[in-house]
Tab-separated table of C-alpha atoms in Angstrom:
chain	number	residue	atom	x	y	z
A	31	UNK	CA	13.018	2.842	25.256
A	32	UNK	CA	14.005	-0.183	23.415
A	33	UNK	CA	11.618	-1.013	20.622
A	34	UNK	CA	11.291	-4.520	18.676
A	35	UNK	CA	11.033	-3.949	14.687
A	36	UNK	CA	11.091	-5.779	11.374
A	37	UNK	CA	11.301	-4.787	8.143
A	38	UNK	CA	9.746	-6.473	5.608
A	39	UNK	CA	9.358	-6.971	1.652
A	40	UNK	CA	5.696	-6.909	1.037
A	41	UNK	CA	3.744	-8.501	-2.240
A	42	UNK	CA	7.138	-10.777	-2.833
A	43	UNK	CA	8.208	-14.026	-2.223
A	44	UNK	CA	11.801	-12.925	-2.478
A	45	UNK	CA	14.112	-10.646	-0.810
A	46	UNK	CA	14.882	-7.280	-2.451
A	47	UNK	CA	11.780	-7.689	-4.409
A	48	UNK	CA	8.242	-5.792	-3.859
A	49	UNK	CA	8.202	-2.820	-1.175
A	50	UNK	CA	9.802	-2.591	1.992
A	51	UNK	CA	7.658	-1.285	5.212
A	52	UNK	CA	9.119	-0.895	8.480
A	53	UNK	CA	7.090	-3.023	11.407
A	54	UNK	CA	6.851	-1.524	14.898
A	55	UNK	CA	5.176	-3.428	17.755
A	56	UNK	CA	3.993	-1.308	20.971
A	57	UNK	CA	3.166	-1.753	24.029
A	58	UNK	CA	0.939	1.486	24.521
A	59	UNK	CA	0.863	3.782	21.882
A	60	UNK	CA	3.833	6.516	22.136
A	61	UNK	CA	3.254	10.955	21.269
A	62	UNK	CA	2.648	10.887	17.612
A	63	UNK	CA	5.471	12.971	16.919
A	64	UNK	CA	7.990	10.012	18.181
A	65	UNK	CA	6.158	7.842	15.551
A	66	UNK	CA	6.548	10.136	12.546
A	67	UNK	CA	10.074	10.961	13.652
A	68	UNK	CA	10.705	6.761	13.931
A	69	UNK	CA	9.353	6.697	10.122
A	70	UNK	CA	11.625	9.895	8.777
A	71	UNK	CA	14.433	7.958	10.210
A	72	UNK	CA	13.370	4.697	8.344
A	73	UNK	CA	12.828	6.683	5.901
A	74	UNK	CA	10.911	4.052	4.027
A	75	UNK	CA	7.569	4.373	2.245
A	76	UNK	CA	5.351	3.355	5.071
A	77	UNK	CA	6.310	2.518	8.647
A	78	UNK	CA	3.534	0.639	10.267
A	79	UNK	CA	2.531	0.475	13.926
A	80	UNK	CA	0.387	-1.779	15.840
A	81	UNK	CA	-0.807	-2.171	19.575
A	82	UNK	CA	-2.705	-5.526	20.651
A	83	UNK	CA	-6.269	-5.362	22.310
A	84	UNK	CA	-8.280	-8.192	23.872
A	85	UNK	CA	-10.193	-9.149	20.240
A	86	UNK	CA	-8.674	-6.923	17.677
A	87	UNK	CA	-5.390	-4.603	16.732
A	88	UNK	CA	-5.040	-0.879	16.317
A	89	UNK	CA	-2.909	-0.083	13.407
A	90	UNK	CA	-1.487	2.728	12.497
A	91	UNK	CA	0.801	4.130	8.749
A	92	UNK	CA	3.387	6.617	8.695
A	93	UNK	CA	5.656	7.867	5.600
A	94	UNK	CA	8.569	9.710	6.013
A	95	UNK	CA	6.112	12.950	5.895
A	96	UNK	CA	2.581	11.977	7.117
A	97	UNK	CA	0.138	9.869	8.510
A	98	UNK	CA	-1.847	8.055	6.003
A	99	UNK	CA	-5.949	6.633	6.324
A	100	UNK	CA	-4.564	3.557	4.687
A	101	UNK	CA	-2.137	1.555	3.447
A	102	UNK	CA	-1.868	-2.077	1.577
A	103	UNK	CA	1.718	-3.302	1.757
A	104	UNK	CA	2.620	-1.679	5.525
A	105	UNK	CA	-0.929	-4.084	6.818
A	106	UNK	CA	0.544	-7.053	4.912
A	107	UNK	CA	4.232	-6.469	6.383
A	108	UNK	CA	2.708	-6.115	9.668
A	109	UNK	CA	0.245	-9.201	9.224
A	110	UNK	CA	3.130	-11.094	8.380
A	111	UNK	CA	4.999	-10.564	11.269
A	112	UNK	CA	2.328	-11.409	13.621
A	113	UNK	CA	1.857	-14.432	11.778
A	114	UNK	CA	5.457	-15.659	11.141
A	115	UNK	CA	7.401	-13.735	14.201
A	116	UNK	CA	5.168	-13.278	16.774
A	117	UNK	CA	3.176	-16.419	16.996
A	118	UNK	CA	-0.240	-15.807	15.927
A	119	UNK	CA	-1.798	-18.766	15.568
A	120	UNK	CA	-5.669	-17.878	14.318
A	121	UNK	CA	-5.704	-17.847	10.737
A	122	UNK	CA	-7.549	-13.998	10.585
A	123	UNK	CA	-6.269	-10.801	11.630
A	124	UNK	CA	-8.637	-7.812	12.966
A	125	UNK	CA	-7.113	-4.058	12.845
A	126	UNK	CA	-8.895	-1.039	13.710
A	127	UNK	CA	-7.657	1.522	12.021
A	128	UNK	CA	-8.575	5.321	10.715
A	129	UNK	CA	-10.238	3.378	7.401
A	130	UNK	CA	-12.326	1.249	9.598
A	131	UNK	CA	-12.334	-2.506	10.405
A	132	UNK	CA	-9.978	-4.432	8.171
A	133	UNK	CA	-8.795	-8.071	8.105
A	134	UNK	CA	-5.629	-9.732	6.784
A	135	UNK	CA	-6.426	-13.598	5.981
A	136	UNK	CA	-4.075	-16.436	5.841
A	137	UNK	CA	-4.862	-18.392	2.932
A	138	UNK	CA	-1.895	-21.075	2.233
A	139	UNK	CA	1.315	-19.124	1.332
A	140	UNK	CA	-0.743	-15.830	0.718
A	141	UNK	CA	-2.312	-13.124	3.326
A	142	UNK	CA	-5.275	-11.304	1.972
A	143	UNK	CA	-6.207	-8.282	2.642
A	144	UNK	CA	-9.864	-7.071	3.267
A	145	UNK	CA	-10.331	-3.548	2.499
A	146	UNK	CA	-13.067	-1.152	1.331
A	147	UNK	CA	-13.516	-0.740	-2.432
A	148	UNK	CA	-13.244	3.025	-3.686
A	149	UNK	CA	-14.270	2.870	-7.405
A	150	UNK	CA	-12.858	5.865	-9.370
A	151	UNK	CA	-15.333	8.702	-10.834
A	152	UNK	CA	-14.645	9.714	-14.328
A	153	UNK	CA	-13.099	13.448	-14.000
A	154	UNK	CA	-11.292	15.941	-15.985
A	155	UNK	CA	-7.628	15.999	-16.199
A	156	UNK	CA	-6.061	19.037	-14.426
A	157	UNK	CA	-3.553	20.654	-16.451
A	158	UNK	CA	-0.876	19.355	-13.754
A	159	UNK	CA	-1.488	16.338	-13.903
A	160	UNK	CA	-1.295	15.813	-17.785
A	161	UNK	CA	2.425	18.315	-17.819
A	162	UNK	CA	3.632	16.105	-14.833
A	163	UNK	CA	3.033	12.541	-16.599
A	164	UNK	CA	4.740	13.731	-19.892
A	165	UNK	CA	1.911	12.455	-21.750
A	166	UNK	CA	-2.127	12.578	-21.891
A	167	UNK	CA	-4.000	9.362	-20.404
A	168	UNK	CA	-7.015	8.209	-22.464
A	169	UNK	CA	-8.939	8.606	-19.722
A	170	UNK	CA	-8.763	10.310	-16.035
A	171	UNK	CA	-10.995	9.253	-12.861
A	172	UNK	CA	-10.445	10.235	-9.424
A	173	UNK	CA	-11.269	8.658	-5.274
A	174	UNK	CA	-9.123	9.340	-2.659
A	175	UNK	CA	-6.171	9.483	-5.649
A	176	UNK	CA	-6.064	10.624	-9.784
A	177	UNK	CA	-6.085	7.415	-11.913
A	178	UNK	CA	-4.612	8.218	-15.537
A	179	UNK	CA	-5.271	4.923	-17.821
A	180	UNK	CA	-3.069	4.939	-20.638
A	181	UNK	CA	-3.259	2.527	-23.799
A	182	UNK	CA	-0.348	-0.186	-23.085
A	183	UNK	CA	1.633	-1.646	-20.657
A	184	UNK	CA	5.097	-0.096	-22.489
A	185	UNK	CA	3.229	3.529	-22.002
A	186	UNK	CA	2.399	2.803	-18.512
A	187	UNK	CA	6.520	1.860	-18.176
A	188	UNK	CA	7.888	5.034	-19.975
A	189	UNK	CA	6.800	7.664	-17.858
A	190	UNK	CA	9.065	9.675	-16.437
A	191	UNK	CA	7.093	11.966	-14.084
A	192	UNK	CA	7.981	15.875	-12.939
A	193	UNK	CA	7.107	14.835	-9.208
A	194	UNK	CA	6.992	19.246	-8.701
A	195	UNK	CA	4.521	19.331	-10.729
A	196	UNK	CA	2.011	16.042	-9.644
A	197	UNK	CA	2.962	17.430	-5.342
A	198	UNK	CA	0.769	20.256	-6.516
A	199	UNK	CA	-2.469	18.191	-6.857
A	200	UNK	CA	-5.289	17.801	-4.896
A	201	UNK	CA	-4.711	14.206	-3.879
A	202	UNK	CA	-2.423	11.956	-1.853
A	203	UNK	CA	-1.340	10.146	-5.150
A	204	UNK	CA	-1.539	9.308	-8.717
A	205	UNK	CA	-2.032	5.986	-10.356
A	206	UNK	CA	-1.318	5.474	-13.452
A	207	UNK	CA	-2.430	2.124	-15.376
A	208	UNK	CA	-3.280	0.236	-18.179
A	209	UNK	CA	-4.208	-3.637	-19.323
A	210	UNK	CA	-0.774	-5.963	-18.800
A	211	UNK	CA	0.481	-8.486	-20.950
A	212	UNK	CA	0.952	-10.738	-18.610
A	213	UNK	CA	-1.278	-9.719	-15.853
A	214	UNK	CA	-5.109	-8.375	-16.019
A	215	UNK	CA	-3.545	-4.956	-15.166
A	216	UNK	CA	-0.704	-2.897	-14.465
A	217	UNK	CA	0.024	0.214	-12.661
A	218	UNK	CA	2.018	2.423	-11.005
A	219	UNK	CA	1.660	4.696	-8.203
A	220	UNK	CA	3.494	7.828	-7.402
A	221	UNK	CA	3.314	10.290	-4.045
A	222	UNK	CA	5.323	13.048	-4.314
A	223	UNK	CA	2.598	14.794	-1.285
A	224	UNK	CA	3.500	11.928	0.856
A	225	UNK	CA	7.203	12.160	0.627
A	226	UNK	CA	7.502	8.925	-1.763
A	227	UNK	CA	7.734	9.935	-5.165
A	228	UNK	CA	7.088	6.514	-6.867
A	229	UNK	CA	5.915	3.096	-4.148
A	230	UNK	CA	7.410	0.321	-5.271
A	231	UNK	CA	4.152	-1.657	-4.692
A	232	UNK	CA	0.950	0.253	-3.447
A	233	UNK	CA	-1.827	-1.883	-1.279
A	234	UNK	CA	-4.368	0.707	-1.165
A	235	UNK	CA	-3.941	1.631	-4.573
A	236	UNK	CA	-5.943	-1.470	-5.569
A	237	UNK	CA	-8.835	-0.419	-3.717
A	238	UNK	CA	-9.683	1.881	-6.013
A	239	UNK	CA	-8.042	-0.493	-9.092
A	240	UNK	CA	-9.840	-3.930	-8.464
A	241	UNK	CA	-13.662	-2.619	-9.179
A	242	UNK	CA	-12.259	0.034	-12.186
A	243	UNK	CA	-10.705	-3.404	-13.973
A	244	UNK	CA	-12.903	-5.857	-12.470
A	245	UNK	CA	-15.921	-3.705	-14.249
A	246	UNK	CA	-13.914	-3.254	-17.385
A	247	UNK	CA	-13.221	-6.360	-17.739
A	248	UNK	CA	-16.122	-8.301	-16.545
A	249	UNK	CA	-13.846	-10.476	-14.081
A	250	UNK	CA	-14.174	-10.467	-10.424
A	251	UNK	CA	-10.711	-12.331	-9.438
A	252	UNK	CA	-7.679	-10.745	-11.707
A	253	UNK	CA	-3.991	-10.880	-11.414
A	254	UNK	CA	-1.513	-7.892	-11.456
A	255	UNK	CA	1.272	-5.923	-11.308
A	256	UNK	CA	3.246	-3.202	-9.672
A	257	UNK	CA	5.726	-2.044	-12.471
A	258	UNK	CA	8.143	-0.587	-10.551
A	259	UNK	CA	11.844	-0.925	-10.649
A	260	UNK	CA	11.296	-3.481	-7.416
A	261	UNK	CA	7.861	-4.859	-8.874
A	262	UNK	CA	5.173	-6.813	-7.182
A	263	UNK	CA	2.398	-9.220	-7.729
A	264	UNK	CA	-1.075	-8.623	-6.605
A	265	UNK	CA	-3.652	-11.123	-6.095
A	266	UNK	CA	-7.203	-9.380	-6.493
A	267	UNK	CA	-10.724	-10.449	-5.793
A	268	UNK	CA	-13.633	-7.881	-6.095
A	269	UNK	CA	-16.472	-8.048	-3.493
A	270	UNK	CA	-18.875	-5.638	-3.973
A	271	UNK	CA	-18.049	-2.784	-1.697
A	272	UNK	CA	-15.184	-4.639	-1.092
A	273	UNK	CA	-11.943	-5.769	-2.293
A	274	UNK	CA	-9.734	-8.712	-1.409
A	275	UNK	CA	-5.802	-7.767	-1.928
A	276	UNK	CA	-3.408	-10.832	-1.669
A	277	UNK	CA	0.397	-11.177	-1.493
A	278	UNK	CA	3.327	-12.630	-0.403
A	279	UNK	CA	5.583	-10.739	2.434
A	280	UNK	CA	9.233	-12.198	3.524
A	281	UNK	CA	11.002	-10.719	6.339
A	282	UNK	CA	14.465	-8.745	5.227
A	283	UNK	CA	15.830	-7.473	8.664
A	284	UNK	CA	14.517	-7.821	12.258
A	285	UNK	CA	16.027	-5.755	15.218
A	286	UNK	CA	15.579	-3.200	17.783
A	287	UNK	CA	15.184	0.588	17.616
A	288	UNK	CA	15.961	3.088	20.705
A	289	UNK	CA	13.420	5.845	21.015
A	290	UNK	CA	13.476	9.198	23.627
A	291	UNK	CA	11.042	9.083	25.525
């Protein structure tokens, strides 16, 4: 079977910049183990796949390793394709996926993302966590992944995580941020569990980022930044329990993939 696919640079404007996700369109949904085989051979952070239904999508994210419950930059790659490849003319998005109902929004050169908030709960710091950052955050909360909030943006930049040491926590992934200079925030986000050990730009990260800075800072719309090697911009809005995630997404590649089936 001959598959169409994409792959796109998500929270960019520019080509080589933000993080790449591999786009699959289906038919009919294929035996998960094809799909998590097709994202091993991608072998890029997130490989997204989507079937169409008569009012709404059902998308699903794999890494390399796993299927994830959600993911930011794979639903913008994907979003983006519908809108600039495959002819979607509406200006909203619906996707059911295994987080619930979620929307990507076309708003001028942006697509927003609508996804659930998940505000952080102040916990200790495992011992792992603190030996596999190099250095002790000021302060350690935890959702669905750790957040370690250092003192500066240069802190935030240094690290040089032991990625054996943060795959043996009880999470899918660790953020690790602080205030920006020129952004409201920055972070970082690294998933050794998942098979990436740092995402070049993380989506779902800012679920549980956007109400931690919008409620430390008193702001519900703030700007940020992925400080990866690749980097990426975030637009964020807070809305109560939920969050709106914006960003640019440009196409890099767009072919076909042959599959057993």
């Amino acid at each position: 079977m001959r598959l169409k696919y994409y792959q796109v640079d998500a929270f960019s404007s520019r080509v080589f910049g933000g993080n790449p996700a591999g786009v699959c369109p289906l038919e009919r949904w294929l035996p998960d183990e094809i799909l998590q085989h097709i994202a091993a051979e991608n072998n890029l952070s997130e490989t997204a796949f989507f079937t169409r239904g008569p009012d709404t999508l059902s998308l699903r994210w794999f890494t390399p390793a796993m299927e994830v419950d959600l993911c930011g930059h794979a639903t913008l790659a994907a979003a983006h394709v519908l809108f600039s490849e495959l002819g979607h003319t509406e200006s909203i998005l619906r996707f059911e996926t295994r987080s619930g109902l979620l929307t990507a929004i076309r708003r001028d050169d942006l697509i927003e993302l609508d996804f659930p908030a998940r505000l952080p709960i102040t916990c200790a710091a495992p011992e792992n966590l603190v030996k596999g950052l190099g250095l002790r955050p000021r302060e350690v909360l935890k959702s669905r992944d750790y957040v370690a909030v250092f003192d500066s943006q240069a802190e935030v930049a240094s690290l040089a995580p032991d990625m054996n040491l943060l795959a043996q926590l009880d999470c899918l992934g660790i953020i690790v941020t602080a205030r920006g200079g020129d952004a409201d925030f920055v972070s970082r986000f690294f998933a050794p569990r998942a098979g990436i050990p740092e995402d070049p730009v993380t989506g779902s990260s800012h679920s549980s980022l956007i109400p931690f800075w919008a409620e430390r800072l008193g702001k519900s719309e703030l700007f940020a930044r992925q400080i990866s090697r690749r980097g990426g911009e975030i637009s964020c809005r807070h809305l109560g329990e939920r969050v709106g995630i914006g960003g640019r997404a440009v196409v890099y590649s767009r072919g076909e993939i042959e599959v057993p089936v």
